[in-house]
CSV table of C-alpha atoms in Angstrom, one decimal:
chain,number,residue,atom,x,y,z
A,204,UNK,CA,-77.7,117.2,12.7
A,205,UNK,CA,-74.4,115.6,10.7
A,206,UNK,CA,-75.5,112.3,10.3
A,207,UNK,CA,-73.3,109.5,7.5
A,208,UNK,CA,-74.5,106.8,6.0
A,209,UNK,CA,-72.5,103.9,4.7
A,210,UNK,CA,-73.7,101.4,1.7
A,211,UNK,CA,-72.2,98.6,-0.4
A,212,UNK,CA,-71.3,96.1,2.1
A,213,UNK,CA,-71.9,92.5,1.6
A,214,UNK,CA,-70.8,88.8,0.8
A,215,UNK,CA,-67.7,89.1,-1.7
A,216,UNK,CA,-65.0,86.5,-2.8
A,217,UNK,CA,-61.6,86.2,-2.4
A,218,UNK,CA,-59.6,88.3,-4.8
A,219,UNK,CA,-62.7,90.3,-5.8
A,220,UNK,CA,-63.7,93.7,-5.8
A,221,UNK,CA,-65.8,95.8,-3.6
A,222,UNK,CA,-66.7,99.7,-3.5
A,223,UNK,CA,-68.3,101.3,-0.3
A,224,UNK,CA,-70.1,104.6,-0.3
A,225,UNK,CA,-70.9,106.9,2.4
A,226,UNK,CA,-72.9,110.5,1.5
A,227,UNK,CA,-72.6,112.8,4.8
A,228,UNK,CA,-75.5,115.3,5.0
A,229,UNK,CA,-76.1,117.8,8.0
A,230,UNK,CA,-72.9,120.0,7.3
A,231,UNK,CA,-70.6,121.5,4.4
A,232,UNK,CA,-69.4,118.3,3.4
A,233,UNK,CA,-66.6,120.0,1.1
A,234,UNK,CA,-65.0,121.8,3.9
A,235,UNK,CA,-63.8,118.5,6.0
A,236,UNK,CA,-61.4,115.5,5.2
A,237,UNK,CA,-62.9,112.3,5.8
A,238,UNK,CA,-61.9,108.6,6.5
A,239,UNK,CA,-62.5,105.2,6.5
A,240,UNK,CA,-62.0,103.0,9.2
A,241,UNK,CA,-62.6,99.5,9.8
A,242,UNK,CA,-63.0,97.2,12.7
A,243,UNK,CA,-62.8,93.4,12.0
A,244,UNK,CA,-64.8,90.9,13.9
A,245,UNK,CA,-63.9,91.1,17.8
A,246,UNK,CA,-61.0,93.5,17.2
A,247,UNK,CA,-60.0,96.7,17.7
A,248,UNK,CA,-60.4,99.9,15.0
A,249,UNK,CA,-58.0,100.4,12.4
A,250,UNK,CA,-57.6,103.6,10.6
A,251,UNK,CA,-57.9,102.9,7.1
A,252,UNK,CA,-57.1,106.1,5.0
A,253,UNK,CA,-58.0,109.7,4.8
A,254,UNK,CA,-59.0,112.2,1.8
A,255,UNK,CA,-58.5,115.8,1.7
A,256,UNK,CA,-61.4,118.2,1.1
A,257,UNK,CA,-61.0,118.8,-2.5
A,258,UNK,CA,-60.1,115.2,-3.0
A,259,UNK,CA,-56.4,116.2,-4.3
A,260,UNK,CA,-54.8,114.5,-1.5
A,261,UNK,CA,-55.3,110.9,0.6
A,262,UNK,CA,-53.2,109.0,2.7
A,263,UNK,CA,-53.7,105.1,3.8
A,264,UNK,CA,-52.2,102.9,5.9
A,265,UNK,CA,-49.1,100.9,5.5
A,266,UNK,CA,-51.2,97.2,5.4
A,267,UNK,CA,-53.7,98.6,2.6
A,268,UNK,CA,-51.9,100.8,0.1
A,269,UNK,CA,-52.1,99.5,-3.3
A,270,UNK,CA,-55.1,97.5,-2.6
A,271,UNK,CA,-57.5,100.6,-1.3
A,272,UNK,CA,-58.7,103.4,-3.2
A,273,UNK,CA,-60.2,106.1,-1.2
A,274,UNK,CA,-61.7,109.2,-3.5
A,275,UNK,CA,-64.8,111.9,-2.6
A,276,UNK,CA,-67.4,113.4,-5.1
A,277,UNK,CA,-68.5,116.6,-3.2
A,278,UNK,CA,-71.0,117.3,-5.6
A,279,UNK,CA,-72.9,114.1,-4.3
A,280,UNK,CA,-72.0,114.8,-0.7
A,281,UNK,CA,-70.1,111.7,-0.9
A,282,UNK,CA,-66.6,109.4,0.1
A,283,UNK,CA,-66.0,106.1,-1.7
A,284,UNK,CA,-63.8,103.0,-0.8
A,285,UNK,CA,-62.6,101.0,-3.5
A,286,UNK,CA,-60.9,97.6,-2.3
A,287,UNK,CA,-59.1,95.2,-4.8
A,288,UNK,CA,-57.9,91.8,-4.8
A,289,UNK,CA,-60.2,91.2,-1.3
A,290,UNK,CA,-58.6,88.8,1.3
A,291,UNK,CA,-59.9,87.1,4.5
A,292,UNK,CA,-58.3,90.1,6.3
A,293,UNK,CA,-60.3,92.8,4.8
A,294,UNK,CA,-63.6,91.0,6.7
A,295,UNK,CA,-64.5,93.9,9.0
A,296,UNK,CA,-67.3,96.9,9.7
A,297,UNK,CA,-66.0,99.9,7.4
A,298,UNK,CA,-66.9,103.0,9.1
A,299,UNK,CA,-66.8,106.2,7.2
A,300,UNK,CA,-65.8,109.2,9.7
A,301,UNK,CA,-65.6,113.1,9.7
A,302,UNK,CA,-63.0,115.2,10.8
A,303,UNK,CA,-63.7,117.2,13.9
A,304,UNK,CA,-63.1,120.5,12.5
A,305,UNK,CA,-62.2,121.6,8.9
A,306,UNK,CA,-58.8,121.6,9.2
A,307,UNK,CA,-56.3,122.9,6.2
A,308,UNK,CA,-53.6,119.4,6.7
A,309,UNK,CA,-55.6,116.2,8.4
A,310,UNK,CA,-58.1,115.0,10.0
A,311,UNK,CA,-57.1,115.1,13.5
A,312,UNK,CA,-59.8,113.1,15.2
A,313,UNK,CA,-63.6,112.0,14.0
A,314,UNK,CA,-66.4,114.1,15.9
A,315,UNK,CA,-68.9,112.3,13.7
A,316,UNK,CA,-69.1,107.9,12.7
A,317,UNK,CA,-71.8,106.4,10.3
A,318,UNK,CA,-73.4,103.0,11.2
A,319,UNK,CA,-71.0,101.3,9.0
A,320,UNK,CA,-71.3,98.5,6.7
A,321,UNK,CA,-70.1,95.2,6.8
A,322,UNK,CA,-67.8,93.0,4.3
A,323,UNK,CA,-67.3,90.1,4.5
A,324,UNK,CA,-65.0,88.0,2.3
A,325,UNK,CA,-65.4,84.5,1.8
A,326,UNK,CA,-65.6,81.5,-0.1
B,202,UNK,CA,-45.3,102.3,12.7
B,203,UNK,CA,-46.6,104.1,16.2
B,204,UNK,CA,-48.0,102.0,18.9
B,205,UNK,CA,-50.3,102.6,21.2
B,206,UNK,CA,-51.2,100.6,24.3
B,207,UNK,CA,-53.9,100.6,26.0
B,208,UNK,CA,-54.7,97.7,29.1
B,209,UNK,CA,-57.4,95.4,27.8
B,210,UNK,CA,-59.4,95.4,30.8
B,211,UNK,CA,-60.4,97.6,33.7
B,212,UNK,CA,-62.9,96.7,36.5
B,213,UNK,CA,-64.5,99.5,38.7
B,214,UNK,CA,-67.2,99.1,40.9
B,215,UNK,CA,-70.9,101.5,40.1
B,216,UNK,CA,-70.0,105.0,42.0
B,217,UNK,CA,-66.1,104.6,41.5
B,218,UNK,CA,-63.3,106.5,39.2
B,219,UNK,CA,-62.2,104.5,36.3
B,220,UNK,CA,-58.9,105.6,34.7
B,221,UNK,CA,-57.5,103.7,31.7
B,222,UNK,CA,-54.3,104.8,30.5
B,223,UNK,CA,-53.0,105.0,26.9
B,224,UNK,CA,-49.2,105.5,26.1
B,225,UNK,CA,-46.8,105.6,23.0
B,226,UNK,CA,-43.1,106.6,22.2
B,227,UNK,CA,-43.0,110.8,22.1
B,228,UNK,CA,-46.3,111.5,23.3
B,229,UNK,CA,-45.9,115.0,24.7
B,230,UNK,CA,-45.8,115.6,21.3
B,231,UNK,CA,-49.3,114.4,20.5
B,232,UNK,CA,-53.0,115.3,21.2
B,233,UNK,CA,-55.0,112.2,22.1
B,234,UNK,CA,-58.5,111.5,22.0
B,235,UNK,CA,-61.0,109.2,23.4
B,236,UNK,CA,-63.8,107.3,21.7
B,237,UNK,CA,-66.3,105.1,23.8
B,238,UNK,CA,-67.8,102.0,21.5
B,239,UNK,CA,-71.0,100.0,22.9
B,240,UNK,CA,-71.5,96.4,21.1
B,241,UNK,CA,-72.7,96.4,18.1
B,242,UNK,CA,-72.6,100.6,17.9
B,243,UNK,CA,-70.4,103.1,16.0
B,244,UNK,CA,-67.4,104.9,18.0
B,245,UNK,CA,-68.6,108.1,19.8
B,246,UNK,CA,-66.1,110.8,20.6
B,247,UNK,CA,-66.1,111.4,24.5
B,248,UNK,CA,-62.9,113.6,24.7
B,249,UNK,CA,-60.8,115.4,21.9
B,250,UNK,CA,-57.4,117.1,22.5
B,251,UNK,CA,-56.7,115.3,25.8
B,252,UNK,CA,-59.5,116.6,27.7
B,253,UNK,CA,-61.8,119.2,25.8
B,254,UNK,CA,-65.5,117.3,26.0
B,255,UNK,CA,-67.7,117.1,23.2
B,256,UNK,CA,-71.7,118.7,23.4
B,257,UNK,CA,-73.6,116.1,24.8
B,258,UNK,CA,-71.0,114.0,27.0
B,259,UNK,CA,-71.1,113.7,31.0
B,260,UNK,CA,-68.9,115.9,32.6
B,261,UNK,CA,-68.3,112.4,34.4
B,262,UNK,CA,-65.4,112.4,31.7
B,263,UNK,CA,-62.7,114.1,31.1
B,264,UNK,CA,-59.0,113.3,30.2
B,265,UNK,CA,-54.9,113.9,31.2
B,266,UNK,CA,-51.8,113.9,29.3
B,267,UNK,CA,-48.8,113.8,31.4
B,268,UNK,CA,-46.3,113.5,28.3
B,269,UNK,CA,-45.7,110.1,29.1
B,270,UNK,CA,-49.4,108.7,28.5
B,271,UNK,CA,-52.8,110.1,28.2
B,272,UNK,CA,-55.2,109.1,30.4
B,273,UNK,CA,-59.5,108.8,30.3
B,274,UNK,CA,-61.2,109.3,33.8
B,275,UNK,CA,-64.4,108.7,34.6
B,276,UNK,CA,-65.9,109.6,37.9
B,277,UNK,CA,-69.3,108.7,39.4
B,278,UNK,CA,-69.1,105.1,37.1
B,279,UNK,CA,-72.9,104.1,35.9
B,280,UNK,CA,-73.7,100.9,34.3
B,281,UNK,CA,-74.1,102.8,31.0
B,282,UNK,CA,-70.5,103.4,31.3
B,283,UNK,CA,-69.8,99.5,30.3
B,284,UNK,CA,-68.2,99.8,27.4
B,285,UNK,CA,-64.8,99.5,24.6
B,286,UNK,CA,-62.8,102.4,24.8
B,287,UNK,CA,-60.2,103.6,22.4
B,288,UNK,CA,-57.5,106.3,22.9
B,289,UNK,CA,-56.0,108.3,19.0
B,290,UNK,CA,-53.6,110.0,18.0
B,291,UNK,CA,-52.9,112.3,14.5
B,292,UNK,CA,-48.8,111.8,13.6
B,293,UNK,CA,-48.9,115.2,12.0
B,294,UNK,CA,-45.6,114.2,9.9
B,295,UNK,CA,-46.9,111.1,8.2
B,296,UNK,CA,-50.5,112.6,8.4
B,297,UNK,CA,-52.1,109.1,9.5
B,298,UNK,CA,-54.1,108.1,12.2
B,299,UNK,CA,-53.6,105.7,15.1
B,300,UNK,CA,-55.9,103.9,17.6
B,301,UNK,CA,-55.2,102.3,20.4
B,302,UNK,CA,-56.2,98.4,21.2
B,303,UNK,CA,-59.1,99.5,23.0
B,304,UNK,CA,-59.9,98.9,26.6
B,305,UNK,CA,-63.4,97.0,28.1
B,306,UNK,CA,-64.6,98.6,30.8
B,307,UNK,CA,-66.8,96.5,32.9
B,308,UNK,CA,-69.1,98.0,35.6
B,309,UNK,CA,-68.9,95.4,38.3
């Protein structure tokens, strides 16, 4: 059974520093790009960014890049979010996802979704 | 950056079709698929490439893409059915991912 578990959530302040973990277990976690997505408090979801399989290559949306650091240690079964400089805005559930097949360019859609964990920024 | 739009809000009655529509600019060009979010639950993947169903899903649901707008049907509604639901799409060329606003479903 895939099954992905996020960690590292919590109570942070403003223009501090957070890093999320989420190991994936249940499947060849080297053969699939993964992602983080978030979904803040009554809102919709929001792709976050991608990571290829061997961790060469990651993508992130427009709002986030600069701030967000995705990367992947295979060896540990594992994808990391690393967020900077944390606003208000970044308050959300972080949802780490697997790509529904292991495809050579992109994730395509998610067949698989951890709990998530939840940040929340504030004073 | 691409849009997609989804109605907030559709009403059906227990036993009815609910169909909630998603569309953006091009999207003959795209594969969308559906994710159905309960409160306080992760997404779960109810339809992928506009209407291939995942192991484990109701054949209740399945999914159209007429080009124009894609489109999640569900027949034979249940009260389980209640529920968020998000249409996405993959934009091959800037290799990102998009959601939709997400619909509520309410069983009435």
């Amino acid at each position: 059974e895939v099954q992905l578990e996020e960690s590292g959530g919590g109570l942070f302040q403003p223009g501090g520093f957070v890093r999320l973990s989420c190991v994936g277990s249940g499947f060849i976690f080297s053969r699939y790009w993964m992602s983080w997505v978030r979904q803040a408090p009554g809102k919709g979801l929001e792709w976050v960014a991608n990571i290829k399989q061997d961790g060469s290559d990651s993508y992130y949306e427009d709002s986030v890049k600069g701030r967000f650091t995705i990367s992947r240690d295979n060896a540990k079964d594992s994808v990391f979010l690393q967020i900077r400089s944390l606003r208000a805005e970044d308050t959300a559930v972080y949802y780490c996802a697997r790509a529904g097949f292991y495809y050579d360019y992109g994730a395509h859609y998610y067949s698989s979704w951890g709990p998530g964990t939840r940040v929340t920024v504030s004073s | 950056s691409y849009v997609l739009t989804q109605p907030p809000s559709v009403s059906v009655a227990p036993g009815e079709t609910a169909s909630i529509t998603c569309a953006g600019d091009n999207f003959g060009t795209k594969n969308a698929h559906w994710y159905q979010q309960k409160p306080g639950q992760a997404p779960v993947l109810v339809i992928y490439y506009d209407n291939d169903r995942p192991s484990g899903i109701p054949e209740r649901f399945s999914g159209s893409n007429s080009g124009k707008a894609a489109t999640l049907i569900i027949i034979r509604v249940e009260a389980g059915d209640e529920a968020d639901y998000y249409c996405q799409v993959w934009d091959a060329a800037s290799n990102r991912v998009v959601f939709g606003g997400g619909t509520k479903l309410t069983v009435l």
